[in-house]
Tab-separated table of C-alpha atoms in Angstrom:
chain	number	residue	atom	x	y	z
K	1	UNK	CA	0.000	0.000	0.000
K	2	UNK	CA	1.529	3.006	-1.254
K	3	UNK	CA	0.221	6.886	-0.791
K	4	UNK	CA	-0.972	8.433	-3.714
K	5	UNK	CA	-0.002	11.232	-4.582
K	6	UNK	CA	-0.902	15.224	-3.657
K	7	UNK	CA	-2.686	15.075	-7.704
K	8	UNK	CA	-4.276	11.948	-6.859
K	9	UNK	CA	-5.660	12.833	-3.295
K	10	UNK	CA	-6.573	15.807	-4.785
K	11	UNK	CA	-8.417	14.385	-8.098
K	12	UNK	CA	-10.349	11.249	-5.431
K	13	UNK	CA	-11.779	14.300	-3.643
K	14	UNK	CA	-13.717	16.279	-6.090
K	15	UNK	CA	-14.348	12.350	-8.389
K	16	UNK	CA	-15.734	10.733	-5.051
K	17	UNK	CA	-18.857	13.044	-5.799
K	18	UNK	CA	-20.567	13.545	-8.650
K	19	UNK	CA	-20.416	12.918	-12.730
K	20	UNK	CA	-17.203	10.540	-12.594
K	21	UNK	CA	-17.142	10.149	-16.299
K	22	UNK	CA	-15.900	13.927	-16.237
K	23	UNK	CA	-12.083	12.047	-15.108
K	24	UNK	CA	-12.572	9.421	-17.672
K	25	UNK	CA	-9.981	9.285	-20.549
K	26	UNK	CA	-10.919	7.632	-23.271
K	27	UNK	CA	-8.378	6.287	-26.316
K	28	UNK	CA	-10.406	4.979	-29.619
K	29	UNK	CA	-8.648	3.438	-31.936
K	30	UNK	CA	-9.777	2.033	-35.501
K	31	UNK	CA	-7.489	-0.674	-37.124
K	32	UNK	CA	-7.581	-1.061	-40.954
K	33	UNK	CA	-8.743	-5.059	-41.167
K	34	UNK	CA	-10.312	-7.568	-38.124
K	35	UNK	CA	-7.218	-7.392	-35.393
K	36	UNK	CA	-5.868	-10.721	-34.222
K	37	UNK	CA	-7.780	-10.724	-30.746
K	38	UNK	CA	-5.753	-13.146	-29.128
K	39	UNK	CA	-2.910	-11.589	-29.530
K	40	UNK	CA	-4.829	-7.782	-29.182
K	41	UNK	CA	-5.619	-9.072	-25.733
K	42	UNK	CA	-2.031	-10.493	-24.785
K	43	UNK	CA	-0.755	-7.217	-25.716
K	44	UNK	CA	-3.818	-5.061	-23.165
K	45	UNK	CA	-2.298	-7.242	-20.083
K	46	UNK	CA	1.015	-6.923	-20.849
K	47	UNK	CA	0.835	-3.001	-21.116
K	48	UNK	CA	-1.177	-2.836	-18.307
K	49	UNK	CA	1.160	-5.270	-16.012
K	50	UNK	CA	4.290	-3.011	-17.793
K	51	UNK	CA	2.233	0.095	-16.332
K	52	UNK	CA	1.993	-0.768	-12.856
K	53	UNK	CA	-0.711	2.139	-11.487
K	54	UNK	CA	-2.899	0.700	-14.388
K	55	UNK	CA	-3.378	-2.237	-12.571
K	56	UNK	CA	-3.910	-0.620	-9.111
K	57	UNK	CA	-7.138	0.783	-6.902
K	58	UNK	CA	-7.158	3.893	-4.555
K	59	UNK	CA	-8.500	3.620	-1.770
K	60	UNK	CA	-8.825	5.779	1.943
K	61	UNK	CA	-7.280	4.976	5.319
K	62	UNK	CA	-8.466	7.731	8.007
K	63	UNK	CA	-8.621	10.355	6.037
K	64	UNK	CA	-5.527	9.331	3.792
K	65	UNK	CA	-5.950	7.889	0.001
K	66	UNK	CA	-3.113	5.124	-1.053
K	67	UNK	CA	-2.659	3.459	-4.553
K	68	UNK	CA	-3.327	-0.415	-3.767
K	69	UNK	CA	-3.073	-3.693	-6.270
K	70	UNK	CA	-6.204	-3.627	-8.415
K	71	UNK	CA	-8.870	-6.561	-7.459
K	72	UNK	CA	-8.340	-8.009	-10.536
K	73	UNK	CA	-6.474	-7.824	-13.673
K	74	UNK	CA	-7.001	-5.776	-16.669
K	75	UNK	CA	-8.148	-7.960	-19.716
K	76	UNK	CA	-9.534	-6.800	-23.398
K	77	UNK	CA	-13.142	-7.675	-23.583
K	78	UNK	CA	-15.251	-7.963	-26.886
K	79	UNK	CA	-18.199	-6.064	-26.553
K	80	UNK	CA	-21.457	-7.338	-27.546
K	81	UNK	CA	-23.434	-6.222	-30.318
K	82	UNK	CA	-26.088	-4.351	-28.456
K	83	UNK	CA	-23.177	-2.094	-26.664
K	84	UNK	CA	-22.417	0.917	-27.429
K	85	UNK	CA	-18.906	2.988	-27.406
K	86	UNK	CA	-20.143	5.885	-24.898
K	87	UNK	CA	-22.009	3.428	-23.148
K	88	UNK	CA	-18.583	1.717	-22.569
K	89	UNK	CA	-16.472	5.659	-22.317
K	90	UNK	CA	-19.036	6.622	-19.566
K	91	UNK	CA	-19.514	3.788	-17.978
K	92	UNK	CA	-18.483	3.826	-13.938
K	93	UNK	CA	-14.964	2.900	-12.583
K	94	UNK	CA	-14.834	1.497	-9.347
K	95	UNK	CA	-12.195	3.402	-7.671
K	96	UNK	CA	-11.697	1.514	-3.969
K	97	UNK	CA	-11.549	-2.257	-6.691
K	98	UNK	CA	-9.739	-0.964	-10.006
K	99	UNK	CA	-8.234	-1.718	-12.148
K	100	UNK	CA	-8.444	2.090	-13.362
K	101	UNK	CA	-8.487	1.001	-17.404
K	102	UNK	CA	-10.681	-0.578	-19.585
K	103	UNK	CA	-10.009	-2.426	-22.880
K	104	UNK	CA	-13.178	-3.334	-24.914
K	105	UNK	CA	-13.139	-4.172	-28.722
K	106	UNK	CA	-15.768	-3.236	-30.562
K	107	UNK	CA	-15.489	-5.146	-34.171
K	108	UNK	CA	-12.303	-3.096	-35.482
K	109	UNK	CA	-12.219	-0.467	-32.835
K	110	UNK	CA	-10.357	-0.838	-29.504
K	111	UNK	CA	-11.853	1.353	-26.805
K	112	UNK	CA	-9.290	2.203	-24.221
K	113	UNK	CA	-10.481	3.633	-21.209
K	114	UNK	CA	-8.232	5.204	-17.967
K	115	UNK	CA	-9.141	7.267	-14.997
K	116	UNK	CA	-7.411	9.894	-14.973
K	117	UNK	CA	-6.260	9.209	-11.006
K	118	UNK	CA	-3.393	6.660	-13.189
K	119	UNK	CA	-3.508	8.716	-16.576
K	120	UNK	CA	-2.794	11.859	-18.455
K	121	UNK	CA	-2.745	13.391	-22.251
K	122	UNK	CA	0.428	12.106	-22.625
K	123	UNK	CA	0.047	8.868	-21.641
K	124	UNK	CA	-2.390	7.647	-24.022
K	125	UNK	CA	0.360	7.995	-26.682
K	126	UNK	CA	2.957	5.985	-24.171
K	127	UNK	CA	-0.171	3.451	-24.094
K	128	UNK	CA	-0.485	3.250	-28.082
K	129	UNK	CA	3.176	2.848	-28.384
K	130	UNK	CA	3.275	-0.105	-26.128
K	131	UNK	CA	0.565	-1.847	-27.174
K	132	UNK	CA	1.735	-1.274	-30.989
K	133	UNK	CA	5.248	-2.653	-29.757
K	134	UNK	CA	3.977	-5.781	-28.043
K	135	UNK	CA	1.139	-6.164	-30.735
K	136	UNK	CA	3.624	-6.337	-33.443
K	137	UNK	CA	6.004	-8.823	-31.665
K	138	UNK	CA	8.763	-6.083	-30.366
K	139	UNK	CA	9.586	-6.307	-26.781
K	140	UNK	CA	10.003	-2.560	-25.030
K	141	UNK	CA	12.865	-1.690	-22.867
K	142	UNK	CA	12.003	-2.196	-19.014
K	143	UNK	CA	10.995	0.797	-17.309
K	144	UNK	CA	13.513	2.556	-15.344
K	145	UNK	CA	11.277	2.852	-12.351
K	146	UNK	CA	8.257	1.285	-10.798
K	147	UNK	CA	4.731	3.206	-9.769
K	148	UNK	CA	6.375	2.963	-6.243
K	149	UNK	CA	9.167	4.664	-7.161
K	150	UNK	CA	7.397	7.170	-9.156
K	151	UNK	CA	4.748	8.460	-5.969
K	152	UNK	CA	8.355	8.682	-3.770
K	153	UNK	CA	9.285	10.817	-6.276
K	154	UNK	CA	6.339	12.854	-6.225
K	155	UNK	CA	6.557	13.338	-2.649
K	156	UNK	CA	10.140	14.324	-2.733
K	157	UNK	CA	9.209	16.767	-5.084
K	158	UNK	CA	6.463	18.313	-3.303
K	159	UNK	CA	8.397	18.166	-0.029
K	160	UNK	CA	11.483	19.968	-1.965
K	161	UNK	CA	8.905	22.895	-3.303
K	162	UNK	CA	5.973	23.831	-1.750
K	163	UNK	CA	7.423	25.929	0.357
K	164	UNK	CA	8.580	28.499	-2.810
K	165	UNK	CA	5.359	27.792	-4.476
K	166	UNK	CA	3.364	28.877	-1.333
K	167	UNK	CA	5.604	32.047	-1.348
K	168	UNK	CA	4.748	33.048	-5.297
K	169	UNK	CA	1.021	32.290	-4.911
K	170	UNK	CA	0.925	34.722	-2.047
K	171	UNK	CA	-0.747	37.793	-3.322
K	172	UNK	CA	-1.234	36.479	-6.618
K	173	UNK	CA	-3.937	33.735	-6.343
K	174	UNK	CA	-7.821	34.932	-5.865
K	175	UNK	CA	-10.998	33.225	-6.636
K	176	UNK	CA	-11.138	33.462	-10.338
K	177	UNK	CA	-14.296	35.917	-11.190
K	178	UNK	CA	-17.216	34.478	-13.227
K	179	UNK	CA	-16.621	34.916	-17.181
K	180	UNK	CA	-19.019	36.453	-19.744
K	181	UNK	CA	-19.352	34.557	-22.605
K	182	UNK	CA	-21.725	36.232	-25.467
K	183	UNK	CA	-23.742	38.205	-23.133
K	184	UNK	CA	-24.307	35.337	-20.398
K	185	UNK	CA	-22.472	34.957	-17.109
K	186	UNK	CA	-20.616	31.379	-16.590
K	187	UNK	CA	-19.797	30.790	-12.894
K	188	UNK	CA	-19.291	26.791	-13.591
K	189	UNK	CA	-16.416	24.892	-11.792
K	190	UNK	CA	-17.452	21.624	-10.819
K	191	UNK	CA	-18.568	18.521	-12.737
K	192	UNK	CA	-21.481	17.352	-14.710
K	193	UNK	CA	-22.836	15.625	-18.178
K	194	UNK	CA	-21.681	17.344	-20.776
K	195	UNK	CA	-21.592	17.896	-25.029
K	196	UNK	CA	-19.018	18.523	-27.483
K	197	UNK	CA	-18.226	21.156	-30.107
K	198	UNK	CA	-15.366	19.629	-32.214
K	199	UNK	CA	-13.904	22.679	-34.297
K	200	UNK	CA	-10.453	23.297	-35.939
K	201	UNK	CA	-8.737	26.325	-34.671
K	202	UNK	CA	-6.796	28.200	-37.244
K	203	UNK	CA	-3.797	28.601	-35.198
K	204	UNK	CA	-0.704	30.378	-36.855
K	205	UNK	CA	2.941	30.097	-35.997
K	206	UNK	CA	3.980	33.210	-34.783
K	207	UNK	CA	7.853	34.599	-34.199
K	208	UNK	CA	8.387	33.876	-30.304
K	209	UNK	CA	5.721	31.810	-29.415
K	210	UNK	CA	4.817	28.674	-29.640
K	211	UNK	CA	1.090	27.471	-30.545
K	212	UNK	CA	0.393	26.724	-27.538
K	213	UNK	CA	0.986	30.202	-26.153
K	214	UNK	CA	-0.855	31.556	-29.551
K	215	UNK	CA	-3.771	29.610	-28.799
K	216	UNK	CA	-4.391	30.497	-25.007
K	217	UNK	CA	-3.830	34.405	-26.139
K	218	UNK	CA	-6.719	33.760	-28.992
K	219	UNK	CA	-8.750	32.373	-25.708
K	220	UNK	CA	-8.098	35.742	-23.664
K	221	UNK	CA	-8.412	38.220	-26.201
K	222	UNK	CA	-11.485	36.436	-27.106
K	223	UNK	CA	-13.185	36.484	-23.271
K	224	UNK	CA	-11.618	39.880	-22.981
K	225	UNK	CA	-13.960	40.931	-26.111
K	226	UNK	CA	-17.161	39.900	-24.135
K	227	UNK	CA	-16.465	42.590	-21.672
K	228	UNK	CA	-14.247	40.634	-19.159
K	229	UNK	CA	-12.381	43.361	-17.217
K	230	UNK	CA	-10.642	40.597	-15.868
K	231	UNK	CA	-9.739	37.060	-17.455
K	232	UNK	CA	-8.608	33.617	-15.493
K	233	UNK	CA	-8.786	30.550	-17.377
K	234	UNK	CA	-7.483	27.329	-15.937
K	235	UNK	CA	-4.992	25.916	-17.929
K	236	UNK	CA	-3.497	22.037	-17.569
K	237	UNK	CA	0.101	21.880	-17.485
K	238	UNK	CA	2.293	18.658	-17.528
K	239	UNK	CA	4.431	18.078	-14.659
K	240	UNK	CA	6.735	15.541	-16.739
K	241	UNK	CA	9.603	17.571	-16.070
K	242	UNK	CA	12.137	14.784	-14.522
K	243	UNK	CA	11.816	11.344	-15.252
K	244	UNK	CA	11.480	9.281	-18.430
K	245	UNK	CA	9.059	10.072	-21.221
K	246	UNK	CA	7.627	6.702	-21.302
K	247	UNK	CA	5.469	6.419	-17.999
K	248	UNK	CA	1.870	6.102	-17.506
K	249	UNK	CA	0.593	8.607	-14.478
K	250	UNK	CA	-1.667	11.621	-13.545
K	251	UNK	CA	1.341	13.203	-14.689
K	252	UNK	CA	-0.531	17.057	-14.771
K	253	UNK	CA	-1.995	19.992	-12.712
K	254	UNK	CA	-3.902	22.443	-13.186
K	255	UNK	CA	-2.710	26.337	-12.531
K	256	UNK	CA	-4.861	29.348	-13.583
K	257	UNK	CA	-3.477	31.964	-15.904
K	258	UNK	CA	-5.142	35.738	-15.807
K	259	UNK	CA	-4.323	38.544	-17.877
K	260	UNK	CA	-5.844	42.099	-17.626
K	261	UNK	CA	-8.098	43.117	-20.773
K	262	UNK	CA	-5.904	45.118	-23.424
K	263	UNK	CA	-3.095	42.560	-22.173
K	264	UNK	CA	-0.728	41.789	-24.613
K	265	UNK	CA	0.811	38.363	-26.245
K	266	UNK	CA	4.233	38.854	-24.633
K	267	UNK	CA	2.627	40.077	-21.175
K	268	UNK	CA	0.372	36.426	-21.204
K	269	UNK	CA	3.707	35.038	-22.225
K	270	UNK	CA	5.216	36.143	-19.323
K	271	UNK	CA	2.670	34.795	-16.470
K	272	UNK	CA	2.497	31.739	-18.327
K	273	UNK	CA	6.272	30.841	-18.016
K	274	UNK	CA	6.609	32.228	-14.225
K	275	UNK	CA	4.779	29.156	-13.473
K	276	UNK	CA	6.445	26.934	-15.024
K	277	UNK	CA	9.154	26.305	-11.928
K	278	UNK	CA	5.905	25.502	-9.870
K	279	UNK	CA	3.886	23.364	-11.559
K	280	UNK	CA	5.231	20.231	-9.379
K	281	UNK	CA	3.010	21.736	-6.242
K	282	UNK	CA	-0.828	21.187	-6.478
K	283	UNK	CA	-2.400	24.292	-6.073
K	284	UNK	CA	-4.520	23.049	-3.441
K	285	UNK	CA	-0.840	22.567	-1.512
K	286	UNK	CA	0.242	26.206	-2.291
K	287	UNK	CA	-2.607	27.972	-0.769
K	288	UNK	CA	-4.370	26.851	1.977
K	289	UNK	CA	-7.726	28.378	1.731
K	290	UNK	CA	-9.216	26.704	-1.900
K	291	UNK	CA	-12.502	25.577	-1.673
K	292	UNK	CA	-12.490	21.721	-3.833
K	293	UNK	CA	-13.766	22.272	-7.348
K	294	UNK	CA	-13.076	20.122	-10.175
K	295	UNK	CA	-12.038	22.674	-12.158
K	296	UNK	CA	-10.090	26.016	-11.516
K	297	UNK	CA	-12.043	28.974	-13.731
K	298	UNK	CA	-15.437	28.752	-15.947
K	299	UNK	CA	-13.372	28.200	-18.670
K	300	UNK	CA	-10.113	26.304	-18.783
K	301	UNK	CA	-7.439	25.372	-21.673
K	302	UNK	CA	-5.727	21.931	-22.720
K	303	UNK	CA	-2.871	21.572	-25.633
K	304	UNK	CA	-1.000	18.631	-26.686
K	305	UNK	CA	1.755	18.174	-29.377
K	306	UNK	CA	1.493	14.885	-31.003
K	307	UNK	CA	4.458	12.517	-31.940
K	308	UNK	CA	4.235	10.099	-34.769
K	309	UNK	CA	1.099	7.265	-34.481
K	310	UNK	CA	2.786	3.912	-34.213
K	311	UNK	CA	2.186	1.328	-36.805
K	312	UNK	CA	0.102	-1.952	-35.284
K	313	UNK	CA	1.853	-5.148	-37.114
K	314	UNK	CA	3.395	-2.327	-40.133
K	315	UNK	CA	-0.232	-0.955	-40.746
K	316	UNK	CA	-2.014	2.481	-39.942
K	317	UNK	CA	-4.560	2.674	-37.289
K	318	UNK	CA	-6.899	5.793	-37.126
K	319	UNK	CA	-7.182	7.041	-33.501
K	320	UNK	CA	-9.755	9.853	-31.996
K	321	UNK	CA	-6.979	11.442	-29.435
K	322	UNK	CA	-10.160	13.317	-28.388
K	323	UNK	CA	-12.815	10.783	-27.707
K	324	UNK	CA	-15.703	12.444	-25.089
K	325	UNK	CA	-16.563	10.829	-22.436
K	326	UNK	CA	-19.852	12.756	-21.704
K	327	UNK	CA	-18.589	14.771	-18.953
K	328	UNK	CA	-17.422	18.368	-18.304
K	329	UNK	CA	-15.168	20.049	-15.599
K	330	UNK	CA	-16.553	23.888	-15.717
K	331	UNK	CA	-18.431	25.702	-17.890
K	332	UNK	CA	-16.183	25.507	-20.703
K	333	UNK	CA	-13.438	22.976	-21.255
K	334	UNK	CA	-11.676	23.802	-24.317
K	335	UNK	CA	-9.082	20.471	-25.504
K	336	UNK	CA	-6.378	20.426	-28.529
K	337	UNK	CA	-4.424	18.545	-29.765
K	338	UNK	CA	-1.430	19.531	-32.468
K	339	UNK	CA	0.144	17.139	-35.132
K	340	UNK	CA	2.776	19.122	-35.977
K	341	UNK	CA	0.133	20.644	-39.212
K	342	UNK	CA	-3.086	20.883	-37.742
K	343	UNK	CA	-4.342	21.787	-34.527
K	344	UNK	CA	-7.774	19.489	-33.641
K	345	UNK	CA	-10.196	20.819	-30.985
K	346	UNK	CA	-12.807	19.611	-29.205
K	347	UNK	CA	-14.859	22.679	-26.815
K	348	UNK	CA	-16.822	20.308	-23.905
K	349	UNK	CA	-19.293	22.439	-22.321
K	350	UNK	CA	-22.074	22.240	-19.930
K	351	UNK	CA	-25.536	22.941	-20.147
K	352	UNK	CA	-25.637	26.463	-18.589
K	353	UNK	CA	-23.038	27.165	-21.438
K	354	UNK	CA	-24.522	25.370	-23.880
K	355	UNK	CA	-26.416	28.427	-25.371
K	356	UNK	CA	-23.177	29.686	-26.358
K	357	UNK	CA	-20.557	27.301	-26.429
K	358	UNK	CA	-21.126	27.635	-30.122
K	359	UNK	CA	-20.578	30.781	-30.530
K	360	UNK	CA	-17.581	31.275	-28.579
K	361	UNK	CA	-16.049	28.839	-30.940
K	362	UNK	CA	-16.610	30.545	-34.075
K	363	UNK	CA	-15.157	33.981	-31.888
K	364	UNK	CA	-11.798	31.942	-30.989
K	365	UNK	CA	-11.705	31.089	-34.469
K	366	UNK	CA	-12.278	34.506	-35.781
K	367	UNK	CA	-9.853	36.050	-33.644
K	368	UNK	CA	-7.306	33.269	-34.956
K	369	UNK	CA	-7.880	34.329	-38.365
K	370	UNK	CA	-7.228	37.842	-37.495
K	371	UNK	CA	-4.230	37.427	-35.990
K	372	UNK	CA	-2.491	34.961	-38.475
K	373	UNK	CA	-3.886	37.471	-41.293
K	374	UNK	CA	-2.256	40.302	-39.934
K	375	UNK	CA	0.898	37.935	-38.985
K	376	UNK	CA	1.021	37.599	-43.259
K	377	UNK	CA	0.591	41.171	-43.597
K	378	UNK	CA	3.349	41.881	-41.271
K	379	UNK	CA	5.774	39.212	-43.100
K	380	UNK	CA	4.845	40.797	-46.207
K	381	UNK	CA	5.317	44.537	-45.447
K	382	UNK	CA	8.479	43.349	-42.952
K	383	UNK	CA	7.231	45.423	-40.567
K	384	UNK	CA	5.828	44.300	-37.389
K	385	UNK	CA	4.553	47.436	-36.610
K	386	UNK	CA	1.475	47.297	-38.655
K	387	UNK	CA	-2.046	46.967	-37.068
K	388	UNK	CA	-5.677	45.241	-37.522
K	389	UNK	CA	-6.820	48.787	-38.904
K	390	UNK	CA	-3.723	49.940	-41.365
K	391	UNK	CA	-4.933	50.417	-44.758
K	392	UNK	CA	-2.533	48.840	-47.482
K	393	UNK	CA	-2.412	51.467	-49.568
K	394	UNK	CA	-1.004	53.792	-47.183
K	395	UNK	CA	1.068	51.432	-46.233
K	396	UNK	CA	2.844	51.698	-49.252
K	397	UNK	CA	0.847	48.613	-51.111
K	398	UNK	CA	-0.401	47.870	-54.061
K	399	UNK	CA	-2.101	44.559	-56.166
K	400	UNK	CA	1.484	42.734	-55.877
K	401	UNK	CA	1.203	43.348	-52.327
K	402	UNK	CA	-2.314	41.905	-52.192
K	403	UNK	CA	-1.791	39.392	-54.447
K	404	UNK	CA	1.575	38.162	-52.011
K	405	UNK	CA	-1.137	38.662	-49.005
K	406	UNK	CA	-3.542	36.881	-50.816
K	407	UNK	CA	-1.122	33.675	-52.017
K	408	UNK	CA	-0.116	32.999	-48.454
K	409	UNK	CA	-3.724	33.284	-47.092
K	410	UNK	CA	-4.756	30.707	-49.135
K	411	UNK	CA	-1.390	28.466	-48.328
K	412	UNK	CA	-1.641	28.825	-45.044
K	413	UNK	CA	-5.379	29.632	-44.027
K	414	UNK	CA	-7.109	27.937	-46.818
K	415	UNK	CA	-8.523	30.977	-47.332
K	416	UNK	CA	-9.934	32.548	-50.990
K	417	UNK	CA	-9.929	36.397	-51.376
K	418	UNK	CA	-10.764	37.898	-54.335
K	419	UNK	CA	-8.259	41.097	-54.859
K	420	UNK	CA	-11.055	43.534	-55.188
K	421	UNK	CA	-11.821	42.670	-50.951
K	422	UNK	CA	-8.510	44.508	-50.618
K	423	UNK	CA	-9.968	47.790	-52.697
K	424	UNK	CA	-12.938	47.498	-50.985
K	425	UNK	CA	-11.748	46.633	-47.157
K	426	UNK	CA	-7.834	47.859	-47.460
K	427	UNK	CA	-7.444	46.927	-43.644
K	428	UNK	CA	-6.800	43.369	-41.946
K	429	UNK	CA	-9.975	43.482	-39.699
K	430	UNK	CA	-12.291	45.029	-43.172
K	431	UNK	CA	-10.441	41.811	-44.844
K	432	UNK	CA	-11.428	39.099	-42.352
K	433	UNK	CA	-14.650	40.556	-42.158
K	434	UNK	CA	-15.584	40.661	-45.541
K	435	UNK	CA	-14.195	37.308	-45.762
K	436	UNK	CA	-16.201	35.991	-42.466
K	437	UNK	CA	-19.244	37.408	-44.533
K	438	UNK	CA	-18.795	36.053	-47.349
């Protein structure tokens, strides 16, 4: 019996009450013929036995939660045909029995479900590769370290720094304010059923930031628009900074990010890193007096880069890295993922947002456009001076200018503009606009 960890403790509080399917973490993936299911299911109890807190429980002693063998082993099961794959996302873990991940197969789709008390984003790509590994015959190196070793670590860690991340959250943390999102107030920061929005963000690669950063800005500057004197989103941040890359574990926190409205990209740059060094301590272990919520703000922010999708047996699998599980922590939950081309969204919301979960998606993207528009403009002028409401043509341009403009909108964007927009709306906000509208 081991104690789990400050994340865990933490995460069995506010999932002991209600909606537990907000924690689940589901992993769908589609093979390309019939998989072998013998050997599919040799290869779900080896990865779980590799992965030791996949096969484990939590339970509490007085008060204290500890990570315990699960009551039984993981195993693939083939789902019947009356089942259905949220049926099997959503359906109930029991936490105090385990184990804390499911494997059913539904014809040629593997549904892989964690808690996320033994998971994270990035371990469902540790999981793939594994199971890809062992699927196709390969045998992966032995982890470094066991789950015991890992919590000790944990501890060590949290021992080593609360005491500095207790000093910077003095004066800086306060109850994050309720959010106004297209005219209605979203106070949301516990757990309940849920939908989904998926969307694809136009997110551009800007000089000094990475997409991330780009992306959470877009999410400010967007809230800030509603009237928001005052924006704090909760953002998830891995912890994975020691350690090898290729372990299973709740290996994240949570840490809200505010910005003042009129902030700027390099000012929400700023706060952003001067967490960084802290996000080992829980906030709940920082400062004392936080009331349990499952989630920190209204509205919080998840990002992911994705490495390469492993081949099962040489062949392609498709895989949903964003499979909903029919819950929602806050109001507004807003997950992407990043290939390395394309960044992949999917908004959760819950039903007091649900009027304008929508909408706040199409004003994210909108405000995306903007910016990578006038990031093309800028390139093309070499100036970085040049704002949403320059005109062109004082600016010095002309058609080759537009046409340049208009080239790399459509490379980049996927965006048509026919030249006479720029005659007509010779600014990057009349451009957008026109474009939006048409």
């Amino acid at each position: 019996m081991i104690q789990a960890s400050a994340v865990q403790h933490g995460m069995w509080l506010a999932a002991a009450r209600v909606a537990p399917a907000a924690y689940h973490m589901p992993l769908v993936v589609t093979f390309a013929r019939d998989p072998d299911t013998g050997l599919l299911a040799k290869s779900c109890a080896a990865v779980a036995e590799r992965h030791g807190l996949l096969s484990s429980a939590i339970i509490e002693r007085d008060g204290i939660t500890y990570v315990v063998p699960a009551a039984f082993p993981a195993a693939l099961r083939v789902a019947g045909p009356d089942e259905s794959i949220a049926e099997e996302i959503a359906r109930p873990f029991n936490l105090a029995e385990g184990p804390l991940i499911r494997f059913a197969l539904f014809g040629r789709t593997l549904v892989v479900t964690a808690h996320h008390l033994v998971f994270d984003g990035q371990s469902k790509e540790v999981l793939l590769r594994d199971l890809a590994a062992l699927y196709s015959g390969a045998i992966p190196e032995p982890l470094p370290t066991t789950a015991a070793d890992d919590l000790a670590a944990d501890a060590a860690r949290l021992a080593e720094r609360r005491g500095a991340a207790e000093e910077f959250w003095t004066g800086r943390w306060s109850e994050p304010p309720p959010l106004v999102v297209a005219g209605l107030e979203l106070t949301g920061r516990d757990h309940g059923p849920g939908q989904v929005h998926p969307f694809t963000p136009p997110v551009p690669d800007l000089p000094g930031l990475t997409r991330f950063e780009t992306l959470l800005a877009a999410v400010h500057a967007t809230l800030a628009a509603y009237g928001n004197p005052r924006v704090t989103t909760g953002v998830d941040l891995s912890t994975r900074e020691r350690g090898p890359a290729g372990v299973i574990g709740p290996y994240a926190t949570e840490l809200p990010v505010g910005s003042e409205s009129g902030a700027d990209l390099t000012e929400l740059r700023r706060h952003l890193r001067e967490l960084y060094p802290h996000r080992a301590v829980p906030l709940a272990r920082a400062v004392r007096r936080i009331r349990p919520h499952a989630a920190l703000a209204p509205v919080s922010v998840s990002y992911r880069r994705l490495g390469e999708t492993p081949l099962f047996d040489g062949e392609l699998v498709e895989v949903d890295w964003l499979a909903f599980a029919g819950g929602v922590r806050g109001d507004l939950q807003l997950q992407a993922v990043d290939d390395g081309t394309t960044v992949t969204a999917s908004l959760r919301y819950s039903p007091a947002a649900a009027p304008v979960a929508e909408r706040f998606a199409q004003d994210l993207c909108a405000h995306l456009t903007r910016t990578a528009v006038l990031a093309i403009w800028r390139e093309v002028f070499n100036s970085p001076e040049i704002g949403p409401d320059d005109d062109l043509f004082d600016l010095g341009g002309d058609s080759l200018t537009a046409t340049q403009i208009i080239a790399r909108m459509r490379k980049h964007l996927g965006i048509d503009v026919d030249i006479d927009t720029f005659f007509d709306h010779p600014t990057v906000n009349g451009v957008v606009h026109a474009t939006a509208a048409g």
